[in-house]
Coordinates of N, CA and C in Angstrom, one line a residue:
M1 N 30.2 -1.2 27.4 CA 31.3 -0.4 27.0 C 31.0 0.4 25.7
Q2 N 31.3 1.7 25.8 CA 31.0 2.6 24.6 C 32.2 3.5 24.3
N3 N 32.3 3.9 23.1 CA 33.3 4.9 22.8 C 32.8 6.3 22.9
L4 N 33.5 7.3 22.5 CA 33.0 8.7 22.7 C 31.8 9.0 21.9
E5 N 31.5 8.3 20.8 CA 30.3 8.5 20.0 C 29.1 7.6 20.5
K6 N 29.3 7.0 21.7 CA 28.4 6.1 22.3 C 28.1 4.8 21.5
E7 N 29.1 4.5 20.7 CA 28.9 3.2 19.9 C 29.4 2.1 20.8
T8 N 28.6 1.0 20.8 CA 29.0 -0.2 21.6 C 29.9 -1.1 20.7
V9 N 30.4 -2.1 21.3 CA 31.2 -3.1 20.5 C 30.3 -3.8 19.5
L10 N 29.0 -4.0 19.8 CA 28.1 -4.6 18.9 C 27.9 -3.7 17.6
S11 N 27.7 -2.4 17.9 CA 27.6 -1.4 16.7 C 28.8 -1.5 15.8
L12 N 30.0 -1.5 16.4 CA 31.2 -1.5 15.7 C 31.3 -2.8 14.9
A13 N 30.9 -3.9 15.5 CA 31.0 -5.2 14.8 C 30.1 -5.2 13.6
V14 N 28.9 -4.6 13.7 CA 27.9 -4.5 12.6 C 28.5 -3.6 11.6
R15 N 29.0 -2.5 12.0 CA 29.5 -1.5 11.0 C 30.6 -2.1 10.1
Y16 N 31.5 -2.9 10.7 CA 32.6 -3.5 10.0 C 32.3 -4.9 9.4
G17 N 31.0 -5.3 9.5 CA 30.7 -6.5 8.8 C 31.1 -7.8 9.5
R18 N 31.4 -7.7 10.8 CA 31.9 -8.9 11.5 C 30.7 -9.7 12.1
E19 N 30.2 -10.6 11.2 CA 29.0 -11.4 11.5 C 29.3 -12.3 12.7
D20 N 30.5 -12.9 12.7 CA 30.9 -13.9 13.7 C 30.9 -13.2 15.1
L21 N 31.5 -12.0 15.2 CA 31.5 -11.3 16.4 C 30.1 -10.8 16.8
T22 N 29.3 -10.4 15.9 CA 28.0 -9.9 16.2 C 27.2 -11.1 16.8
Q23 N 27.3 -12.2 16.2 CA 26.6 -13.4 16.7 C 27.0 -13.7 18.2
M24 N 28.3 -13.6 18.4 CA 28.9 -13.9 19.8 C 28.4 -12.9 20.8
L25 N 28.4 -11.6 20.4 CA 27.9 -10.5 21.3 C 26.4 -10.7 21.6
L26 N 25.6 -10.9 20.6 CA 24.2 -11.1 20.8 C 23.9 -12.3 21.7
N27 N 24.6 -13.4 21.5 CA 24.4 -14.6 22.3 C 24.8 -14.3 23.8
A28 N 25.7 -13.3 23.9 CA 26.2 -13.0 25.3 C 25.3 -11.9 26.0
G29 N 24.3 -11.5 25.2 CA 23.4 -10.6 25.8 C 23.5 -9.1 25.4
A30 N 24.3 -8.8 24.4 CA 24.4 -7.4 23.9 C 23.0 -6.9 23.5
K31 N 22.8 -5.6 23.8 CA 21.5 -5.0 23.4 C 21.4 -4.7 22.0
A32 N 20.5 -5.3 21.3 CA 20.3 -5.2 19.8 C 19.8 -3.8 19.5
N33 N 19.2 -3.1 20.4 CA 18.5 -1.8 20.1 C 19.2 -0.6 20.7
H34 N 20.5 -0.8 21.1 CA 21.2 0.3 21.7 C 21.5 1.3 20.5
S35 N 21.4 2.6 20.8 CA 21.6 3.6 19.8 C 22.8 4.5 20.2
D36 N 23.5 5.0 19.2 CA 24.7 5.9 19.5 C 24.2 7.3 19.6
Q37 N 25.1 8.3 19.7 CA 24.7 9.7 19.9 C 23.9 10.3 18.8
D38 N 23.9 9.6 17.6 CA 23.1 10.1 16.5 C 21.8 9.3 16.4
G39 N 21.6 8.4 17.3 CA 20.4 7.6 17.3 C 20.5 6.4 16.4
M40 N 21.7 6.1 15.9 CA 21.8 4.9 15.0 C 21.9 3.6 15.8
T41 N 21.0 2.7 15.4 CA 21.0 1.4 16.0 C 21.8 0.4 15.1
P42 N 22.2 -0.8 15.6 CA 22.9 -1.8 14.8 C 22.0 -2.2 13.6
L43 N 20.7 -2.2 13.7 CA 19.9 -2.6 12.6 C 19.9 -1.5 11.5
M44 N 20.0 -0.3 11.8 CA 20.1 0.8 10.8 C 21.5 0.7 10.1
L45 N 22.5 0.4 10.9 CA 23.9 0.2 10.3 C 23.9 -0.9 9.3
A46 N 23.2 -2.1 9.7 CA 23.2 -3.2 8.8 C 22.4 -2.9 7.5
S47 N 21.3 -2.1 7.7 CA 20.4 -1.8 6.5 C 21.1 -0.8 5.6
R48 N 21.8 0.1 6.2 CA 22.6 1.0 5.3 C 23.7 0.4 4.6
N49 N 24.4 -0.6 5.2 CA 25.5 -1.2 4.6 C 25.1 -2.4 3.6
G50 N 23.8 -2.8 3.7 CA 23.4 -3.8 2.7 C 23.8 -5.2 3.1
T51 N 24.0 -5.4 4.4 CA 24.4 -6.8 4.8 C 23.2 -7.6 5.3
V52 N 22.6 -8.4 4.4 CA 21.4 -9.1 4.7 C 21.5 -10.1 5.8
A53 N 22.6 -10.9 5.8 CA 22.8 -11.9 6.9 C 22.9 -11.2 8.2
M54 N 23.6 -10.1 8.3 CA 23.8 -9.3 9.6 C 22.4 -8.8 10.0
M55 N 21.6 -8.3 9.1 CA 20.3 -7.8 9.5 C 19.4 -8.9 10.0
M56 N 19.4 -10.0 9.3 CA 18.6 -11.2 9.7 C 19.0 -11.6 11.1
L57 N 20.3 -11.6 11.4 CA 20.8 -12.0 12.7 C 20.2 -11.0 13.8
L58 N 20.2 -9.7 13.5 CA 19.7 -8.7 14.5 C 18.2 -8.9 14.7
L59 N 17.5 -9.1 13.6 CA 16.0 -9.3 13.7 C 15.7 -10.5 14.5
A60 N 16.5 -11.6 14.4 CA 16.3 -12.8 15.2 C 16.5 -12.5 16.7
H61 N 17.2 -11.4 17.0 CA 17.4 -11.0 18.4 C 16.6 -9.8 18.8
Q62 N 15.4 -9.7 18.2 CA 14.4 -8.7 18.5 C 14.9 -7.3 18.2
A63 N 15.6 -7.0 17.2 CA 16.0 -5.7 16.8 C 14.7 -5.0 16.4
D64 N 14.5 -3.7 16.8 CA 13.3 -3.0 16.6 C 13.3 -2.3 15.2
T65 N 12.3 -2.6 14.4 CA 12.3 -2.0 13.0 C 11.6 -0.6 13.0
T66 N 11.0 -0.2 14.1 CA 10.2 1.0 14.2 C 10.9 2.2 14.7
V67 N 12.1 2.1 15.3 CA 12.8 3.2 15.9 C 13.4 4.0 14.8
S68 N 13.6 5.3 15.0 CA 14.3 6.2 14.1 C 15.4 6.9 14.8
N69 N 16.4 7.4 13.9 CA 17.5 8.1 14.5 C 17.2 9.6 14.7
M70 N 18.2 10.4 14.9 CA 18.0 11.8 15.2 C 17.4 12.6 14.0
S71 N 17.7 12.1 12.8 CA 17.2 12.7 11.6 C 15.9 12.0 11.1
E72 N 15.3 11.2 12.0 CA 14.0 10.5 11.8 C 14.1 9.5 10.6
Y73 N 15.3 8.9 10.4 CA 15.4 7.8 9.5 C 15.2 6.5 10.3
M74 N 14.4 5.6 9.7 CA 14.3 4.2 10.2 C 15.3 3.4 9.4
A75 N 15.5 2.1 9.8 CA 16.3 1.2 9.1 C 15.7 1.1 7.6
L76 N 14.4 1.1 7.5 CA 13.8 0.9 6.2 C 14.2 2.1 5.2
H77 N 14.3 3.3 5.8 CA 14.7 4.4 4.9 C 16.1 4.2 4.4
F78 N 17.0 3.7 5.2 CA 18.4 3.5 4.7 C 18.4 2.5 3.6
A79 N 17.6 1.4 3.8 CA 17.6 0.4 2.8 C 16.9 0.9 1.5
A80 N 15.9 1.7 1.6 CA 15.2 2.2 0.4 C 16.0 3.2 -0.3
C81 N 16.7 4.1 0.4 CA 17.6 5.0 -0.3 C 18.7 4.3 -1.1
N82 N 19.2 3.2 -0.6 CA 20.3 2.5 -1.2 C 19.8 1.4 -2.2
G83 N 18.5 1.3 -2.3 CA 18.0 0.3 -3.3 C 18.2 -1.2 -2.8
Q84 N 18.3 -1.4 -1.5 CA 18.5 -2.8 -1.0 C 17.2 -3.5 -0.9
I85 N 16.7 -4.1 -2.0 CA 15.4 -4.7 -2.1 C 15.3 -5.9 -1.1
K86 N 16.3 -6.7 -1.0 CA 16.2 -7.9 -0.1 C 16.1 -7.4 1.3
I87 N 16.8 -6.4 1.7 CA 16.7 -5.9 3.0 C 15.4 -5.3 3.3
V88 N 14.9 -4.5 2.3 CA 13.5 -3.9 2.4 C 12.5 -5.0 2.6
Q89 N 12.5 -6.0 1.8 CA 11.6 -7.1 1.9 C 11.6 -7.7 3.3
A90 N 12.8 -8.0 3.8 CA 12.9 -8.6 5.2 C 12.4 -7.7 6.3
L91 N 12.7 -6.4 6.1 CA 12.2 -5.4 7.1 C 10.6 -5.3 7.1
V92 N 10.1 -5.3 5.9 CA 8.6 -5.3 5.8 C 8.0 -6.5 6.4
R93 N 8.6 -7.7 6.1 CA 8.1 -8.9 6.8 C 8.2 -8.9 8.3
A94 N 9.2 -8.1 8.8 CA 9.4 -8.0 10.2 C 8.5 -6.9 10.8
G95 N 7.7 -6.2 10.0 CA 6.8 -5.3 10.6 C 7.2 -3.8 10.5
A96 N 8.2 -3.5 9.6 CA 8.6 -2.1 9.5 C 7.4 -1.3 8.9
N97 N 7.4 0.0 9.3 CA 6.3 0.9 8.9 C 6.6 1.5 7.5
V98 N 5.9 1.1 6.5 CA 6.3 1.5 5.1 C 5.8 2.9 4.8
V99 N 4.9 3.5 5.6 CA 4.4 4.8 5.4 C 4.8 5.8 6.4
F100 N 5.9 5.5 7.2 CA 6.4 6.5 8.1 C 7.2 7.5 7.3
A101 N 6.9 8.8 7.6 CA 7.6 9.9 6.9 C 8.6 10.6 7.8
R102 N 9.8 10.7 7.4 CA 10.8 11.4 8.2 C 10.6 12.9 8.0
E103 N 10.3 13.6 9.1 CA 9.9 15.0 9.0 C 11.1 16.0 9.1
Y104 N 12.3 15.5 9.6 CA 13.4 16.4 9.9 C 13.9 17.1 8.7
I105 N 14.0 16.4 7.5 CA 14.6 17.0 6.4 C 13.5 17.4 5.4
I106 N 12.9 16.5 4.7 CA 11.8 16.9 3.7 C 10.6 15.9 3.8
G107 N 10.5 15.1 4.9 CA 9.3 14.3 5.1 C 9.1 13.2 4.1
L108 N 10.1 12.5 3.7 CA 10.0 11.4 2.8 C 9.6 10.1 3.4
T109 N 8.7 9.3 2.8 CA 8.4 7.9 3.3 C 9.4 7.0 2.6
P110 N 9.6 5.8 3.0 CA 10.5 4.9 2.3 C 10.2 4.8 0.8
L111 N 8.9 4.8 0.4 CA 8.5 4.7 -1.0 C 9.0 5.9 -1.7
M112 N 8.8 7.1 -1.1 CA 9.3 8.3 -1.7 C 10.8 8.3 -1.9
S113 N 11.5 7.8 -0.9 CA 13.0 7.7 -1.0 C 13.4 6.8 -2.1
A114 N 12.7 5.7 -2.3 CA 13.0 4.8 -3.4 C 12.8 5.4 -4.8
V115 N 11.7 6.2 -4.9 CA 11.4 6.9 -6.1 C 12.4 8.0 -6.4
A116 N 12.7 8.8 -5.3 CA 13.7 9.9 -5.5 C 15.0 9.4 -5.9
Y117 N 15.5 8.3 -5.4 CA 16.8 7.8 -5.8 C 16.8 6.9 -7.0
G118 N 15.6 6.7 -7.7 CA 15.5 6.0 -8.9 C 15.6 4.5 -8.8
H119 N 15.2 3.9 -7.7 CA 15.3 2.5 -7.6 C 14.0 1.8 -8.0
I120 N 13.9 1.6 -9.3 CA 12.6 1.3 -9.9 C 12.1 -0.1 -9.5
D121 N 13.0 -1.1 -9.4 CA 12.6 -2.4 -8.9 C 12.0 -2.3 -7.5
L122 N 12.6 -1.5 -6.7 CA 12.1 -1.3 -5.3 C 10.8 -0.6 -5.3
V123 N 10.6 0.4 -6.1 CA 9.3 1.0 -6.2 C 8.2 0.0 -6.6
R124 N 8.5 -0.9 -7.5 CA 7.6 -1.9 -8.0 C 7.2 -2.8 -6.8
Y125 N 8.1 -3.0 -5.9 CA 7.8 -3.9 -4.7 C 7.0 -3.1 -3.7
L126 N 7.5 -1.9 -3.4 CA 6.9 -1.1 -2.3 C 5.5 -0.6 -2.6
L127 N 5.2 -0.3 -3.9 CA 3.9 0.3 -4.2 C 2.7 -0.6 -3.8
P128 N 2.6 -1.8 -4.2 CA 1.5 -2.6 -3.7 C 1.5 -2.9 -2.2
V129 N 2.7 -2.9 -1.6 CA 2.7 -3.0 -0.1 C 2.0 -1.8 0.5
C130 N 2.4 -0.6 0.0 CA 1.8 0.6 0.5 C 0.3 0.7 0.3
L131 N -0.1 0.2 -0.9 CA -1.5 0.2 -1.2 C -2.4 -0.6 -0.3
K132 N -1.8 -1.5 0.5 CA -2.6 -2.3 1.5 C -3.0 -1.4 2.6
Y133 N -2.4 -0.2 2.8 CA -2.8 0.7 3.8 C -4.0 1.5 3.4
D134 N -4.5 2.3 4.3 CA -5.6 3.2 3.9 C -5.2 4.2 2.8
S135 N -6.1 4.6 2.0 CA -5.8 5.5 0.9 C -5.2 6.8 1.4
E136 N -5.6 7.2 2.7 CA -5.1 8.5 3.2 C -3.6 8.4 3.4
D137 N -3.1 7.2 3.7 CA -1.7 7.0 3.9 C -0.9 7.2 2.6
M138 N -1.5 6.9 1.5 CA -0.9 7.0 0.2 C -0.8 8.5 -0.2
E139 N -1.6 9.4 0.5 CA -1.6 10.8 0.2 C -0.6 11.6 1.1
I140 N 0.2 10.8 1.9 CA 1.2 11.5 2.7 C 2.1 12.4 1.8
T141 N 2.4 13.6 2.2 CA 3.2 14.5 1.4 C 4.4 14.9 2.2
S142 N 5.4 15.3 1.4 CA 6.7 15.8 2.0 C 6.4 17.2 2.5
E143 N 7.4 17.8 3.1 CA 7.2 19.2 3.6 C 7.0 20.2 2.4
E144 N 7.5 19.8 1.2 CA 7.3 20.6 0.0 C 6.0 20.3 -0.7
G145 N 5.2 19.4 -0.2 CA 3.9 19.1 -0.7 C 3.9 18.0 -1.8
Y146 N 4.9 17.2 -1.9 CA 5.0 16.1 -2.9 C 4.5 14.8 -2.3
T147 N 3.7 14.0 -3.1 CA 3.4 12.6 -2.7 C 4.3 11.7 -3.5
A148 N 4.3 10.4 -3.2 CA 5.1 9.5 -4.0 C 4.8 9.5 -5.4
L149 N 3.5 9.7 -5.8 CA 3.1 9.8 -7.2 C 3.7 11.0 -7.9
N150 N 3.7 12.2 -7.2 CA 4.3 13.4 -7.7 C 5.8 13.2 -8.0
L151 N 6.5 12.5 -7.1 CA 7.9 12.3 -7.2 C 8.1 11.3 -8.4
A152 N 7.3 10.3 -8.5 CA 7.4 9.3 -9.6 C 7.2 10.0 -10.9
R153 N 6.3 10.9 -11.0 CA 6.0 11.6 -12.3 C 7.3 12.4 -12.6
A154 N 7.8 13.1 -11.6 CA 9.0 13.9 -11.9 C 10.2 13.1 -12.4
V155 N 10.4 11.9 -11.7 CA 11.5 11.0 -12.1 C 11.2 10.5 -13.5
C156 N 10.0 10.2 -13.9 CA 9.7 9.7 -15.2 C 10.0 10.7 -16.3
E157 N 9.6 12.0 -16.0 CA 9.9 13.1 -16.9 C 11.4 13.2 -17.1
L158 N 12.2 13.1 -16.0 CA 13.6 13.1 -16.2 C 14.2 12.0 -17.0
L159 N 13.6 10.8 -16.8 CA 14.0 9.6 -17.5 C 13.8 9.8 -19.0
L160 N 12.6 10.3 -19.3 CA 12.2 10.5 -20.7 C 13.2 11.5 -21.3
T161 N 13.5 12.6 -20.6 CA 14.4 13.6 -21.2 C 15.8 13.0 -21.4
L162 N 16.3 12.2 -20.4 CA 17.6 11.6 -20.5 C 17.7 10.6 -21.6
Q163 N 16.7 9.8 -21.8 CA 16.7 8.8 -22.8 C 16.6 9.5 -24.2
T164 N 15.8 10.5 -24.3 CA 15.7 11.3 -25.5 C 17.1 11.9 -25.9
L165 N 17.8 12.5 -24.9 CA 19.1 13.1 -25.2 C 20.1 12.0 -25.6
I166 N 20.1 10.9 -25.0 CA 21.0 9.8 -25.3 C 20.7 9.3 -26.7
A167 N 19.4 9.2 -27.1 CA 19.0 8.7 -28.4 C 19.5 9.7 -29.5
I168 N 19.3 11.0 -29.2 CA 19.7 12.0 -30.2 C 21.2 12.0 -30.4
Q169 N 21.9 11.8 -29.2 CA 23.4 11.9 -29.3 C 23.9 10.7 -30.1
S170 N 23.3 9.5 -29.9 CA 23.7 8.3 -30.6 C 23.1 8.2 -32.0
N171 N 22.3 9.2 -32.4 CA 21.6 9.2 -33.7 C 20.7 8.0 -33.8
A172 N 20.1 7.5 -32.7 CA 19.3 6.3 -32.7 C 17.8 6.7 -32.8
A173 N 17.0 5.8 -33.2 CA 15.5 6.0 -33.2 C 15.0 5.9 -31.8
I174 N 14.0 6.7 -31.5 CA 13.4 6.7 -30.1 C 12.1 6.0 -30.1
S175 N 12.0 4.8 -30.8 CA 10.7 4.1 -31.0 C 10.2 3.6 -29.7
T176 N 11.0 3.4 -28.7 CA 10.6 2.7 -27.4 C 10.0 3.7 -26.4
L177 N 10.2 5.0 -26.7 CA 9.7 6.0 -25.8 C 8.3 6.5 -26.1
P178 N 7.5 6.8 -25.0 CA 6.2 7.4 -25.2 C 6.4 8.8 -25.9
S179 N 5.6 9.1 -26.9 CA 5.7 10.4 -27.5 C 5.3 11.5 -26.6
A180 N 5.7 12.7 -26.9 CA 5.3 13.8 -26.1 C 3.8 14.0 -26.0
S181 N 3.1 13.7 -27.1 CA 1.7 13.9 -27.1 C 1.0 12.8 -26.2
A182 N 1.6 11.6 -26.2 CA 1.1 10.6 -25.3 C 1.3 10.9 -23.9
R183 N 2.5 11.5 -23.6 CA 2.9 11.8 -22.2 C 1.9 13.0 -21.7
D184 N 1.7 14.0 -22.6 CA 0.9 15.1 -22.2 C -0.6 14.7 -22.0
S185 N -1.0 13.6 -22.7 CA -2.4 13.2 -22.6 C -2.6 12.3 -21.4
G186 N -1.6 12.1 -20.6 CA -1.8 11.4 -19.3 C -1.2 10.0 -19.2
V187 N 0.0 9.8 -19.7 CA 0.7 8.5 -19.5 C 1.0 8.4 -18.0
S188 N 0.6 7.3 -17.5 CA 0.8 7.0 -16.0 C 2.3 6.8 -15.7
P189 N 2.8 7.5 -14.7 CA 4.1 7.3 -14.2 C 4.4 5.8 -13.9
I190 N 3.4 5.2 -13.2 CA 3.6 3.8 -12.8 C 3.6 2.9 -14.0
A191 N 2.8 3.2 -15.1 CA 2.9 2.5 -16.3 C 4.2 2.6 -17.0
F192 N 4.8 3.8 -16.9 CA 6.1 4.1 -17.5 C 7.2 3.3 -16.7
L193 N 7.0 3.3 -15.4 CA 8.0 2.5 -14.6 C 8.1 1.1 -15.0
N194 N 6.9 0.5 -15.4 CA 6.9 -0.9 -15.8 C 7.6 -1.1 -17.2
T195 N 7.9 0.0 -17.9 CA 8.6 -0.2 -19.2 C 10.1 0.0 -19.0
V196 N 10.5 0.4 -17.8 CA 12.0 0.7 -17.6 C 12.6 -0.5 -16.9
E197 N 13.8 -0.9 -17.5 CA 14.5 -2.0 -16.9 C 15.1 -1.6 -15.6
P198 N 15.0 -2.4 -14.5 CA 15.7 -2.1 -13.2 C 17.2 -2.2 -13.4
H199 N 17.9 -1.5 -12.5 CA 19.3 -1.6 -12.5 C 19.8 -3.0 -12.1
S200 N 20.8 -3.5 -12.8 CA 21.4 -4.8 -12.5 C 22.2 -4.7 -11.2

C-alpha cells in the first residue's frame, strides 16, 4: 500500500518515529529498501531524522546502505550533513561507502559534507576512515574542483575570521588563535581542527 508520493506504511512509520510500528511491519515482511518517488528509503529517513534505534532496526532487516536517492544522496550523506556521528559510525560499520560523491548538485562526499557543515567531531572520525582507502579516493573533487582538504581549509579560515571578530568585539585577547603569519606559513587545517572544540 502506497500514497500518492509512493510512500509505504513503513516509510511513514520511520518518518514519524514509530519504532514499535516499524518493528511490527518489518517482522510482517515489509520491504526495508522500498523507495518513494524521490528515491528516499526508510534508512535515509532514519538517518536524516537522527533516530539511531530506528536505523539499527532497519539495518538488522538488511536495509541497503549503498543506494542513493534522486539527488544522489545516500543515507550516509544525510547523517553527515546533520552531524549525526553515532548514525555515521553505525552506517560505516554496516558497509556504507564513505567516498561516494553525489554528482547531481556539487559532487560532495560524506566527508566533504561534514566539513562544509562544520561538524568538526564528525570530520575527526571520518578522516582516518577515508584514509584507509586508496590515496586517489582522497583526491575526489566536487564539480567546482574542491577536495575535502580544500573545504577544510576554507572552513578553518572562516573560523579564524569569526573567532577574531568575536575576540575584537568582546575586547578579549586572541592568544589561543594561530597568528596570521603562522597561518600563512602553512598551518594545517587538520591541525587547526584539533584545536577547535566540537559542538555539544
